[in-house]
Amino acid sequence: MPITLPRLTVLSSTLLLIGLCALPPALHAADASSQAQPARNKATAKKSSKKAQPKKKVAPEDQGEFVNFNEWKEVGRFIDEMVERNQFSRSDLNALFAQTRYLDTAIQLIKPAPSNKPKNWAAYRARFVEPVRINAGVEFWNSYGVALARAEAQYGVPMEIIVGIIGVETVYGRNTGNFRAMDAITTLAFDYPDTPNREARMAFFRGELENTLLLAREAGIDPLSLRGSYAGAIGWPQFMPGSIREYAVDFDGDGKIDLRNSPVDAIGSVAHYLAVHGWQRGEPVAFPVTVSAENRQWEGMLNQGLEAKYTEEQLRAAGITVPALPAGMRFGLVDLQNGTGPTEYWIATNNFYAITQYNRSYFYAMSVAELGRAVASARNH
């Protein structure tokens, strides 16, 4: 069956970006890995927000290793840039980096998996489409159905996709991470592990370090109070600091954005992120297909970037057997490898690829869609 999703009517809402406000000590990296409530719904949202706060699993804090980052030449150049470009106080930054720790755990966790280890979609799927997440997803949907429906109406992103993302990312707020974002992001910005894309990844994390400092200044909080994943991703939806500044929205209408403590802000922010990154209202996500063993032109359609570019006629001519498809759409060919077992093949729409902008992984995007569908099915039964 294709993964298809429903559509609702449009409600109005406004956007207010003020920063995170008072985040308590405790933020999504795509490395493996982003509005205001109508007055008549505001009371409902506040009530449900108190009702279904999850019990968070807080891992022991990794204190990191003391190093004097102020003695690192690249850190010094970064400080120079921050002073010149963003008018930060040099003494304040020196004091901050003197308290920032080197996090070897972040280095180890962000290293890519061994290339000789076969990919296994079935094993990956089983980690996310499983009873704990499905049951928690039903509870989350029941508690925040009004906000989910409003996000779908406003942004065109189906409720089950929003539910799928928040479930895959943090099990609905239970596992948001306990690393200090400053420690993780600084470590990765200046000592990313030796990989072919090392320079590009360090540039990315230096940008996120700048965004961390700007985000903290805008919100009036201590940067060292921000906690999240080993890559610096924050809150229920695991947004990187740059994504918080650019895509997060005040969806509960309380005048601030708080992705750590407001599930409603997380719902609206996920939907806004996907809408900005190409989600098409009312379109499906993906369809299972079979490929020909004789006509193997389809092999040339694999690994052609994260976009839908082929017509139905091109797919059929390349040896792909497809179901009845919506007219006029384009697709990409996705292979989900299963170790030594048979590979699954799907054709993906632009909505599938919009999910990969959250995390650039076929496995991730498909697990989001399938978890959302499983939660919807469990809820209906």
PDB file of N, CA, C and O in Angstrom, residues 53-92:
ATOM      1  N   GLN A  53       2.846  15.658  30.081  1.00  0.00           N
ATOM      2  CA  GLN A  53       4.289  15.804  30.091  1.00  0.00           C
ATOM      3  C   GLN A  53       4.895  14.432  30.367  1.00  0.00           C
ATOM      4  O   GLN A  53       4.542  13.767  31.336  1.00  0.00           O
ATOM      5  N   PRO A  54       5.824  13.971  29.505  1.00  0.00           N
ATOM      6  CA  PRO A  54       6.367  12.629  29.677  1.00  0.00           C
ATOM      7  C   PRO A  54       7.371  12.566  30.805  1.00  0.00           C
ATOM      8  O   PRO A  54       7.944  13.580  31.212  1.00  0.00           O
ATOM      9  N   LYS A  55       7.590  11.357  31.274  1.00  0.00           N
ATOM     10  CA  LYS A  55       8.672  11.140  32.227  1.00  0.00           C
ATOM     11  C   LYS A  55       9.963  11.011  31.436  1.00  0.00           C
ATOM     12  O   LYS A  55      10.129  10.068  30.677  1.00  0.00           O
ATOM     13  N   LYS A  56      10.844  11.963  31.605  1.00  0.00           N
ATOM     14  CA  LYS A  56      12.060  11.982  30.803  1.00  0.00           C
ATOM     15  C   LYS A  56      13.102  11.057  31.400  1.00  0.00           C
ATOM     16  O   LYS A  56      13.273  10.970  32.604  1.00  0.00           O
ATOM     17  N   LYS A  57      13.803  10.364  30.490  1.00  0.00           N
ATOM     18  CA  LYS A  57      14.923   9.540  30.914  1.00  0.00           C
ATOM     19  C   LYS A  57      16.181  10.392  30.806  1.00  0.00           C
ATOM     20  O   LYS A  57      16.615  10.737  29.710  1.00  0.00           O
ATOM     21  N   VAL A  58      16.731  10.754  31.928  1.00  0.00           N
ATOM     22  CA  VAL A  58      17.894  11.633  31.931  1.00  0.00           C
ATOM     23  C   VAL A  58      19.143  10.791  32.107  1.00  0.00           C
ATOM     24  O   VAL A  58      19.356  10.178  33.150  1.00  0.00           O
ATOM     25  N   ALA A  59      19.959  10.753  31.060  1.00  0.00           N
ATOM     26  CA  ALA A  59      21.197   9.991  31.136  1.00  0.00           C
ATOM     27  C   ALA A  59      22.188  10.705  32.037  1.00  0.00           C
ATOM     28  O   ALA A  59      22.123  11.915  32.212  1.00  0.00           O
ATOM     29  N   PRO A  60      23.104   9.964  32.635  1.00  0.00           N
ATOM     30  CA  PRO A  60      24.130  10.618  33.441  1.00  0.00           C
ATOM     31  C   PRO A  60      24.882  11.649  32.598  1.00  0.00           C
ATOM     32  O   PRO A  60      25.199  11.406  31.454  1.00  0.00           O
ATOM     33  N   GLU A  61      25.149  12.778  33.199  1.00  0.00           N
ATOM     34  CA  GLU A  61      25.808  13.851  32.461  1.00  0.00           C
ATOM     35  C   GLU A  61      27.252  13.482  32.165  1.00  0.00           C
ATOM     36  O   GLU A  61      27.980  12.982  33.019  1.00  0.00           O
ATOM     37  N   ASP A  62      27.656  13.711  30.904  1.00  0.00           N
ATOM     38  CA  ASP A  62      29.048  13.555  30.530  1.00  0.00           C
ATOM     39  C   ASP A  62      29.735  14.889  30.800  1.00  0.00           C
ATOM     40  O   ASP A  62      29.506  15.869  30.100  1.00  0.00           O
ATOM     41  N   GLN A  63      30.576  14.948  31.819  1.00  0.00           N
ATOM     42  CA  GLN A  63      31.197  16.204  32.225  1.00  0.00           C
ATOM     43  C   GLN A  63      32.242  16.680  31.228  1.00  0.00           C
ATOM     44  O   GLN A  63      32.608  17.848  31.210  1.00  0.00           O
ATOM     45  N   GLY A  64      32.724  15.775  30.394  1.00  0.00           N
ATOM     46  CA  GLY A  64      33.738  16.158  29.432  1.00  0.00           C
ATOM     47  C   GLY A  64      35.100  16.347  30.074  1.00  0.00           C
ATOM     48  O   GLY A  64      35.301  16.176  31.278  1.00  0.00           O
ATOM     49  N   GLU A  65      36.048  16.709  29.239  1.00  0.00           N
ATOM     50  CA  GLU A  65      37.438  16.863  29.668  1.00  0.00           C
ATOM     51  C   GLU A  65      37.813  18.340  29.608  1.00  0.00           C
ATOM     52  O   GLU A  65      37.475  19.040  28.649  1.00  0.00           O
ATOM     53  N   PHE A  66      38.512  18.812  30.618  1.00  0.00           N
ATOM     54  CA  PHE A  66      38.939  20.205  30.593  1.00  0.00           C
ATOM     55  C   PHE A  66      40.072  20.387  29.594  1.00  0.00           C
ATOM     56  O   PHE A  66      41.079  19.677  29.621  1.00  0.00           O
ATOM     57  N   VAL A  67      39.863  21.337  28.686  1.00  0.00           N
ATOM     58  CA  VAL A  67      40.949  21.827  27.833  1.00  0.00           C
ATOM     59  C   VAL A  67      40.804  23.341  27.810  1.00  0.00           C
ATOM     60  O   VAL A  67      39.710  23.868  28.024  1.00  0.00           O
ATOM     61  N   ASN A  68      41.867  24.037  27.540  1.00  0.00           N
ATOM     62  CA  ASN A  68      41.776  25.490  27.444  1.00  0.00           C
ATOM     63  C   ASN A  68      41.526  25.851  25.988  1.00  0.00           C
ATOM     64  O   ASN A  68      42.456  26.045  25.208  1.00  0.00           O
ATOM     65  N   PHE A  69      40.242  25.916  25.616  1.00  0.00           N
ATOM     66  CA  PHE A  69      39.908  26.226  24.231  1.00  0.00           C
ATOM     67  C   PHE A  69      40.452  27.596  23.819  1.00  0.00           C
ATOM     68  O   PHE A  69      40.656  27.852  22.634  1.00  0.00           O
ATOM     69  N   ASN A  70      40.659  28.480  24.770  1.00  0.00           N
ATOM     70  CA  ASN A  70      41.188  29.798  24.430  1.00  0.00           C
ATOM     71  C   ASN A  70      42.603  29.731  23.861  1.00  0.00           C
ATOM     72  O   ASN A  70      43.068  30.686  23.229  1.00  0.00           O
ATOM     73  N   GLU A  71      43.295  28.617  24.069  1.00  0.00           N
ATOM     74  CA  GLU A  71      44.643  28.462  23.530  1.00  0.00           C
ATOM     75  C   GLU A  71      44.633  27.879  22.119  1.00  0.00           C
ATOM     76  O   GLU A  71      45.681  27.802  21.481  1.00  0.00           O
ATOM     77  N   TRP A  72      43.474  27.459  21.621  1.00  0.00           N
ATOM     78  CA  TRP A  72      43.377  26.899  20.274  1.00  0.00           C
ATOM     79  C   TRP A  72      43.305  28.047  19.267  1.00  0.00           C
ATOM     80  O   TRP A  72      42.447  28.929  19.369  1.00  0.00           O
ATOM     81  N   LYS A  73      44.193  28.032  18.276  1.00  0.00           N
ATOM     82  CA  LYS A  73      44.249  29.124  17.304  1.00  0.00           C
ATOM     83  C   LYS A  73      42.922  29.300  16.571  1.00  0.00           C
ATOM     84  O   LYS A  73      42.472  30.432  16.339  1.00  0.00           O
ATOM     85  N   GLU A  74      42.294  28.193  16.184  1.00  0.00           N
ATOM     86  CA  GLU A  74      41.036  28.283  15.440  1.00  0.00           C
ATOM     87  C   GLU A  74      39.923  28.862  16.310  1.00  0.00           C
ATOM     88  O   GLU A  74      39.051  29.582  15.828  1.00  0.00           O
ATOM     89  N   VAL A  75      39.945  28.544  17.594  1.00  0.00           N
ATOM     90  CA  VAL A  75      38.970  29.138  18.513  1.00  0.00           C
ATOM     91  C   VAL A  75      39.214  30.636  18.621  1.00  0.00           C
ATOM     92  O   VAL A  75      38.269  31.445  18.621  1.00  0.00           O
ATOM     93  N   GLY A  76      40.472  31.024  18.683  1.00  0.00           N
ATOM     94  CA  GLY A  76      40.799  32.441  18.731  1.00  0.00           C
ATOM     95  C   GLY A  76      40.297  33.181  17.504  1.00  0.00           C
ATOM     96  O   GLY A  76      39.749  34.297  17.613  1.00  0.00           O
ATOM     97  N   ARG A  77      40.461  32.578  16.318  1.00  0.00           N
ATOM     98  CA  ARG A  77      39.955  33.207  15.103  1.00  0.00           C
ATOM     99  C   ARG A  77      38.436  33.290  15.121  1.00  0.00           C
ATOM    100  O   ARG A  77      37.846  34.281  14.670  1.00  0.00           O
ATOM    101  N   PHE A  78      37.804  32.243  15.649  1.00  0.00           N
ATOM    102  CA  PHE A  78      36.338  32.262  15.765  1.00  0.00           C
ATOM    103  C   PHE A  78      35.889  33.397  16.682  1.00  0.00           C
ATOM    104  O   PHE A  78      34.931  34.118  16.373  1.00  0.00           O
ATOM    105  N   ILE A  79      36.563  33.566  17.797  1.00  0.00           N
ATOM    106  CA  ILE A  79      36.224  34.649  18.723  1.00  0.00           C
ATOM    107  C   ILE A  79      36.391  36.001  18.029  1.00  0.00           C
ATOM    108  O   ILE A  79      35.532  36.893  18.162  1.00  0.00           O
ATOM    109  N   ASP A  80      37.480  36.156  17.270  1.00  0.00           N
ATOM    110  CA  ASP A  80      37.677  37.404  16.525  1.00  0.00           C
ATOM    111  C   ASP A  80      36.490  37.689  15.606  1.00  0.00           C
ATOM    112  O   ASP A  80      35.994  38.823  15.533  1.00  0.00           O
ATOM    113  N   GLU A  81      36.027  36.656  14.917  1.00  0.00           N
ATOM    114  CA  GLU A  81      34.901  36.821  13.992  1.00  0.00           C
ATOM    115  C   GLU A  81      33.627  37.187  14.734  1.00  0.00           C
ATOM    116  O   GLU A  81      32.841  38.030  14.275  1.00  0.00           O
ATOM    117  N   MET A  82      33.409  36.556  15.879  1.00  0.00           N
ATOM    118  CA  MET A  82      32.198  36.835  16.646  1.00  0.00           C
ATOM    119  C   MET A  82      32.197  38.261  17.197  1.00  0.00           C
ATOM    120  O   MET A  82      31.161  38.915  17.269  1.00  0.00           O
ATOM    121  N   VAL A  83      33.362  38.730  17.593  1.00  0.00           N
ATOM    122  CA  VAL A  83      33.472  40.107  18.084  1.00  0.00           C
ATOM    123  C   VAL A  83      33.191  41.087  16.951  1.00  0.00           C
ATOM    124  O   VAL A  83      32.434  42.052  17.110  1.00  0.00           O
ATOM    125  N   GLU A  84      33.796  40.818  15.780  1.00  0.00           N
ATOM    126  CA  GLU A  84      33.647  41.746  14.661  1.00  0.00           C
ATOM    127  C   GLU A  84      32.262  41.662  14.025  1.00  0.00           C
ATOM    128  O   GLU A  84      31.634  42.695  13.758  1.00  0.00           O
ATOM    129  N   ARG A  85      31.783  40.450  13.792  1.00  0.00           N
ATOM    130  CA  ARG A  85      30.536  40.289  13.042  1.00  0.00           C
ATOM    131  C   ARG A  85      29.294  40.482  13.902  1.00  0.00           C
ATOM    132  O   ARG A  85      28.284  41.014  13.440  1.00  0.00           O
ATOM    133  N   ASN A  86      29.358  40.052  15.168  1.00  0.00           N
ATOM    134  CA  ASN A  86      28.159  40.061  16.011  1.00  0.00           C
ATOM    135  C   ASN A  86      28.288  40.903  17.270  1.00  0.00           C
ATOM    136  O   ASN A  86      27.404  40.879  18.117  1.00  0.00           O
ATOM    137  N   GLN A  87      29.395  41.626  17.385  1.00  0.00           N
ATOM    138  CA  GLN A  87      29.600  42.554  18.507  1.00  0.00           C
ATOM    139  C   GLN A  87      29.523  41.876  19.874  1.00  0.00           C
ATOM    140  O   GLN A  87      28.963  42.409  20.826  1.00  0.00           O
ATOM    141  N   PHE A  88      30.072  40.656  19.965  1.00  0.00           N
ATOM    142  CA  PHE A  88      30.196  40.017  21.269  1.00  0.00           C
ATOM    143  C   PHE A  88      31.390  40.607  22.012  1.00  0.00           C
ATOM    144  O   PHE A  88      32.332  41.117  21.407  1.00  0.00           O
ATOM    145  N   SER A  89      31.331  40.516  23.326  1.00  0.00           N
ATOM    146  CA  SER A  89      32.447  40.941  24.158  1.00  0.00           C
ATOM    147  C   SER A  89      33.523  39.859  24.147  1.00  0.00           C
ATOM    148  O   SER A  89      33.244  38.688  24.435  1.00  0.00           O
ATOM    149  N   ARG A  90      34.742  40.257  23.816  1.00  0.00           N
ATOM    150  CA  ARG A  90      35.840  39.281  23.781  1.00  0.00           C
ATOM    151  C   ARG A  90      36.051  38.655  25.163  1.00  0.00           C
ATOM    152  O   ARG A  90      36.254  37.442  25.277  1.00  0.00           O
ATOM    153  N   SER A  91      36.006  39.463  26.207  1.00  0.00           N
ATOM    154  CA  SER A  91      36.236  38.916  27.553  1.00  0.00           C
ATOM    155  C   SER A  91      35.131  37.934  27.932  1.00  0.00           C
ATOM    156  O   SER A  91      35.391  36.912  28.581  1.00  0.00           O
ATOM    157  N   ASP A  92      33.892  38.224  27.530  1.00  0.00           N
ATOM    158  CA  ASP A  92      32.793  37.296  27.823  1.00  0.00           C
ATOM    159  C   ASP A  92      33.001  35.970  27.098  1.00  0.00           C
ATOM    160  O   ASP A  92      32.771  34.888  27.677  1.00  0.00           O
TER     161      ASP A  92
END
